[in-house]
Coordinates of C-alpha atoms in Angstrom, one line a residue:
M1 CA -25.5 -31.3 63.6
S2 CA -22.6 -33.3 62.1
D3 CA -22.9 -35.1 58.8
S4 CA -22.5 -38.5 60.5
S5 CA -25.2 -37.9 63.1
F6 CA -27.5 -36.4 60.4
R7 CA -27.1 -39.5 58.2
S8 CA -27.7 -41.9 61.1
M9 CA -31.1 -40.2 61.7
R10 CA -32.4 -40.9 58.2
M11 CA -35.2 -43.4 59.0
T12 CA -37.1 -44.8 56.0
R13 CA -36.6 -45.1 52.3
L14 CA -39.5 -45.9 50.0
V15 CA -39.3 -47.1 46.4
R16 CA -41.9 -46.1 43.8
P17 CA -42.6 -48.2 41.9
P18 CA -42.7 -51.2 42.7
G19 CA -41.8 -51.2 46.3
I20 CA -39.7 -53.6 48.4
P21 CA -41.6 -56.7 47.3
G22 CA -40.8 -55.9 43.7
I23 CA -37.1 -55.6 44.5
R24 CA -37.2 -59.0 46.2
K25 CA -38.9 -60.6 43.3
W26 CA -36.4 -59.0 40.9
A27 CA -33.4 -60.1 43.1
E28 CA -34.7 -63.7 43.2
S29 CA -35.1 -63.8 39.4
N30 CA -31.7 -62.5 38.8
G31 CA -29.6 -64.6 41.1
H32 CA -29.3 -62.4 44.2
R33 CA -29.8 -64.0 47.5
V34 CA -32.2 -62.0 49.8
G35 CA -34.2 -62.9 52.8
R36 CA -38.0 -63.0 52.9
S37 CA -38.1 -60.1 55.4
G38 CA -35.8 -57.4 56.7
M39 CA -33.6 -54.9 54.8
I40 CA -32.5 -55.4 51.2
P41 CA -28.7 -55.5 51.1
P42 CA -27.2 -52.2 49.6
R43 CA -25.4 -54.1 46.8
V44 CA -28.8 -55.6 45.7
R45 CA -30.5 -52.3 45.8
Q46 CA -27.7 -50.7 43.8
A47 CA -27.9 -53.6 41.2
Y48 CA -31.7 -53.2 41.0
F49 CA -31.6 -49.5 40.3
A50 CA -28.8 -49.9 37.8
A51 CA -30.9 -52.4 35.9
N52 CA -34.1 -50.4 36.2
P53 CA -33.3 -46.7 35.6
E54 CA -37.0 -45.9 35.1
V55 CA -37.7 -46.6 38.8
V56 CA -37.5 -43.5 41.1
E57 CA -36.2 -43.9 44.7
V58 CA -37.7 -41.4 47.1
V59 CA -37.2 -40.7 50.8
R60 CA -39.8 -40.0 53.4
V61 CA -38.3 -37.4 55.8
F62 CA -38.9 -36.8 59.5
A63 CA -38.2 -34.0 61.9
Q64 CA -34.9 -34.5 63.7
D65 CA -35.9 -32.5 66.7
S66 CA -39.1 -31.6 68.6
G67 CA -40.1 -28.8 66.2
V68 CA -42.8 -28.9 63.5
G69 CA -42.3 -31.8 61.1
P70 CA -43.9 -33.0 57.9
D71 CA -46.3 -35.2 59.9
V72 CA -48.2 -32.1 61.0
Y73 CA -49.1 -31.3 57.4
D74 CA -49.8 -34.9 56.2
W75 CA -53.2 -33.9 54.7
P76 CA -55.1 -36.1 52.3
D77 CA -55.9 -35.0 48.7
D78 CA -59.4 -34.2 49.8
G79 CA -58.1 -32.5 53.0
P80 CA -58.9 -29.0 54.4
L81 CA -57.6 -27.0 51.4
G82 CA -58.3 -29.5 48.6
P83 CA -55.8 -30.8 46.0
V84 CA -54.5 -27.4 44.7
Y85 CA -53.7 -24.6 47.0
A86 CA -51.1 -22.0 48.0
I87 CA -50.3 -20.8 51.5
A88 CA -48.3 -17.6 52.0
F89 CA -46.8 -16.5 55.3
V90 CA -46.1 -12.7 55.3
R91 CA -44.2 -10.5 57.8
G92 CA -44.3 -6.7 57.6
L93 CA -47.8 -6.0 56.1
D94 CA -51.3 -5.7 57.3
E95 CA -54.1 -7.9 56.1
Q96 CA -55.5 -5.4 53.6
E97 CA -52.1 -4.8 52.0
V98 CA -51.5 -8.5 51.7
L99 CA -54.7 -8.9 49.8
H100 CA -53.9 -5.8 47.7
R101 CA -50.5 -7.2 46.7
L102 CA -52.1 -10.5 45.8
G103 CA -54.2 -8.6 43.2
A104 CA -57.3 -7.6 45.2
E105 CA -58.9 -4.2 44.6
G106 CA -60.8 -2.4 47.4
Q107 CA -64.2 -3.7 46.1
D108 CA -62.9 -7.3 46.1
I109 CA -62.1 -7.3 49.9
R110 CA -64.8 -8.5 52.2
L111 CA -65.7 -10.9 55.0
I112 CA -65.9 -14.5 53.7
S113 CA -67.7 -17.3 55.5
D114 CA -66.6 -20.9 56.1
A115 CA -69.6 -22.0 53.9
E116 CA -68.4 -19.9 51.0
V117 CA -64.8 -21.3 51.4
A118 CA -66.2 -24.9 51.6
G119 CA -68.4 -24.3 48.5
H120 CA -65.4 -23.1 46.5
Q121 CA -63.1 -26.0 47.5
G122 CA -62.5 -28.4 44.6
A123 CA -64.3 -26.1 42.1
D124 CA -62.6 -25.8 38.7
G125 CA -64.0 -22.4 37.9
P126 CA -62.1 -19.3 36.9
E127 CA -62.1 -17.7 40.3
E128 CA -59.7 -18.1 43.3
I129 CA -60.6 -17.5 46.9
I130 CA -58.2 -16.0 49.4
T131 CA -58.7 -15.8 53.2
I132 CA -56.5 -14.0 55.6
A133 CA -55.5 -14.4 59.3
R134 CA -53.0 -12.5 61.5
L135 CA -50.9 -14.2 64.1
G136 CA -48.5 -11.8 65.9
N137 CA -46.2 -10.2 63.3
W138 CA -47.2 -12.6 60.5
V139 CA -50.2 -12.7 58.2
V140 CA -51.2 -16.0 56.6
A141 CA -53.0 -16.1 53.3
E142 CA -54.8 -19.3 52.3
C143 CA -55.4 -19.4 48.5
K144 CA -57.6 -21.9 46.8
G145 CA -55.6 -21.8 43.6
R146 CA -52.1 -20.7 42.6
R147 CA -52.0 -17.0 43.1
G148 CA -50.3 -17.0 46.5
S149 CA -47.2 -18.7 45.1
R150 CA -46.6 -16.9 41.9
L151 CA -43.1 -15.5 41.9
E152 CA -44.1 -11.9 41.2
H153 CA -46.6 -12.0 44.1
V154 CA -44.3 -13.5 46.6
K155 CA -41.6 -10.9 45.8
A156 CA -44.2 -8.1 46.1
L157 CA -45.4 -9.4 49.5
S158 CA -41.9 -9.0 50.9
I159 CA -41.1 -5.5 49.5
G160 CA -40.4 -2.9 52.2
G161 CA -38.1 -4.9 54.5
G162 CA -40.5 -7.8 55.1
E163 CA -40.5 -11.5 54.5
A164 CA -42.7 -13.8 52.5
V165 CA -42.8 -17.6 52.4
A166 CA -45.1 -19.4 50.0
V167 CA -45.8 -23.1 49.5
Q168 CA -47.8 -24.3 46.5
R169 CA -49.4 -27.8 46.3
D170 CA -50.3 -28.5 42.7
R171 CA -50.3 -32.2 41.9
G172 CA -46.5 -32.7 42.1
A173 CA -45.1 -31.2 38.9
H174 CA -45.9 -27.6 39.8
D175 CA -45.4 -27.7 43.6
R176 CA -43.1 -25.0 44.8
F177 CA -41.4 -23.3 47.8
I178 CA -40.4 -19.7 47.7
Y179 CA -38.7 -17.6 50.4
A180 CA -38.3 -13.8 49.7
V181 CA -36.9 -11.0 51.7
D182 CA -37.4 -7.3 50.8
G183 CA -38.4 -8.0 47.2
Q184 CA -35.7 -10.5 46.5
V185 CA -36.1 -14.3 46.2
V186 CA -33.6 -15.7 48.6
T187 CA -34.2 -19.4 47.8
S188 CA -36.8 -21.3 45.9
F189 CA -37.1 -25.0 44.8
T190 CA -39.5 -27.7 43.9
P191 CA -40.3 -29.3 47.3
S192 CA -39.6 -32.9 46.1
R193 CA -36.2 -31.7 44.8
P194 CA -34.7 -29.5 47.5
F195 CA -31.2 -30.0 46.1
D196 CA -32.1 -27.8 43.1
R197 CA -32.3 -24.5 44.9
R198 CA -32.1 -21.1 43.3
G199 CA -32.1 -17.5 44.5
S200 CA -29.7 -14.9 45.9
D201 CA -28.7 -17.1 48.9
P202 CA -30.0 -20.6 48.1
D203 CA -28.3 -22.2 51.1
R204 CA -29.7 -19.9 53.8
L205 CA -32.3 -22.3 55.0
N206 CA -30.0 -25.4 55.0
G207 CA -30.0 -25.6 58.8
H208 CA -33.8 -25.8 58.8
L209 CA -33.7 -28.4 56.0
R210 CA -31.4 -30.6 58.0
L211 CA -33.7 -30.5 61.1
L212 CA -36.5 -31.7 58.8
G213 CA -34.4 -34.7 57.8
I214 CA -33.5 -33.3 54.4
D215 CA -29.8 -33.4 53.3
P216 CA -29.3 -30.1 51.4
T217 CA -26.0 -31.4 49.9
G218 CA -27.6 -34.7 48.7
D219 CA -29.7 -35.5 45.7
D220 CA -32.6 -37.3 47.4
I221 CA -36.1 -36.9 46.0
V222 CA -38.5 -36.3 48.9
D223 CA -41.7 -38.3 49.0
N224 CA -43.7 -36.2 51.6
A225 CA -42.5 -33.0 49.8
V226 CA -45.3 -30.5 50.4
P227 CA -45.8 -31.4 54.1
A228 CA -42.0 -30.9 54.5
A229 CA -42.2 -27.5 52.7
L230 CA -45.1 -26.4 54.9
A231 CA -43.1 -27.5 58.0
L232 CA -40.2 -25.4 56.7
A233 CA -42.5 -22.4 56.4
S234 CA -43.7 -22.9 59.9
R235 CA -40.1 -23.0 61.2
I236 CA -39.4 -19.7 59.5
S237 CA -42.6 -17.9 60.6
G238 CA -43.4 -19.6 63.9
V239 CA -46.9 -20.2 62.6
V240 CA -48.5 -23.6 62.4
I241 CA -51.6 -24.2 60.2
I242 CA -53.9 -26.4 62.3
D243 CA -57.4 -27.5 63.0
F244 CA -59.3 -29.4 60.4
G245 CA -61.0 -31.5 63.0
G246 CA -61.4 -29.3 66.0
N247 CA -57.8 -29.7 67.2
E248 CA -55.7 -27.0 69.0
L249 CA -52.0 -26.4 68.7
P250 CA -50.1 -29.4 70.2
P251 CA -48.9 -28.5 73.7
H252 CA -45.2 -29.1 72.9
F253 CA -45.4 -26.4 70.2
A254 CA -47.3 -23.8 72.2
D255 CA -44.3 -22.0 73.7
R256 CA -42.6 -21.6 70.2
F257 CA -45.4 -21.4 67.6
S258 CA -48.7 -19.7 67.0
G259 CA -51.6 -21.7 65.4
A260 CA -53.7 -20.5 62.5
K261 CA -57.0 -22.4 62.1
I262 CA -58.1 -23.4 58.6
L263 CA -61.6 -24.7 59.3
N264 CA -64.2 -24.4 62.1
R265 CA -63.7 -20.7 62.3
E266 CA -65.9 -18.9 64.8
S267 CA -66.6 -15.9 62.5
P268 CA -66.1 -14.9 58.8
R269 CA -62.6 -14.0 57.8
L270 CA -61.3 -11.2 55.7
G271 CA -60.6 -12.2 52.2
A272 CA -61.2 -11.8 48.5
V273 CA -62.5 -13.7 45.5
L274 CA -60.4 -13.0 42.4
G275 CA -60.5 -14.0 38.8
Q276 CA -57.4 -16.0 37.6

């Protein structure tokens, strides 16, 4: 994808705060001519941001192809996994070993029901609950807490020639994306700031980022950051987290992706309850 075609496919920019009406009001108060509708001229936008450095401009990104995009993961705060969670996608380990490397001892590992998972969601207690599902060569761990995205755990999940991708949602400031291969962090970043990538090969996923509407060479702050990070994890693993309302994998994904259900499970799932 060329730079020119990539830029032409960027679709929407948001301003937070105060939004487009706020810019119009500022422009009218400061002698800039703007219409009552339509786009704000670039020169006016530039003048506004120069005069209001405390305002952050963010972008909402969209998939540039028919693959999994951020819209698939546009869950509300009270959605299927609650406001704070981590999801780890692991290749090269079985389910028991994934739980073990996340800190579970043999006595911690058992079958966990949907009712127990639902009861734990939103709880502020000292325990974290992890459930496991296998799809092909990948194991998916859903963590009600932060354990699944701790750097030492993600590295451990990839030791032995495997891969691990982890996404943490933690109220913005502590969100994170980590991709590790064979015990080494290849790239990691805060999802809202994908330009600040670190690791042994921070640019390895740039092709995926571009297809998600993210310019890896730019300095944009991403508005729908965690959904975009989860879509990136899906593109790496081929696994889509689905079904918080009885839905199945969308037909146009079925030939390229597997679907892991997060709710409405037919039977208890292997997991563990661990202290923080």
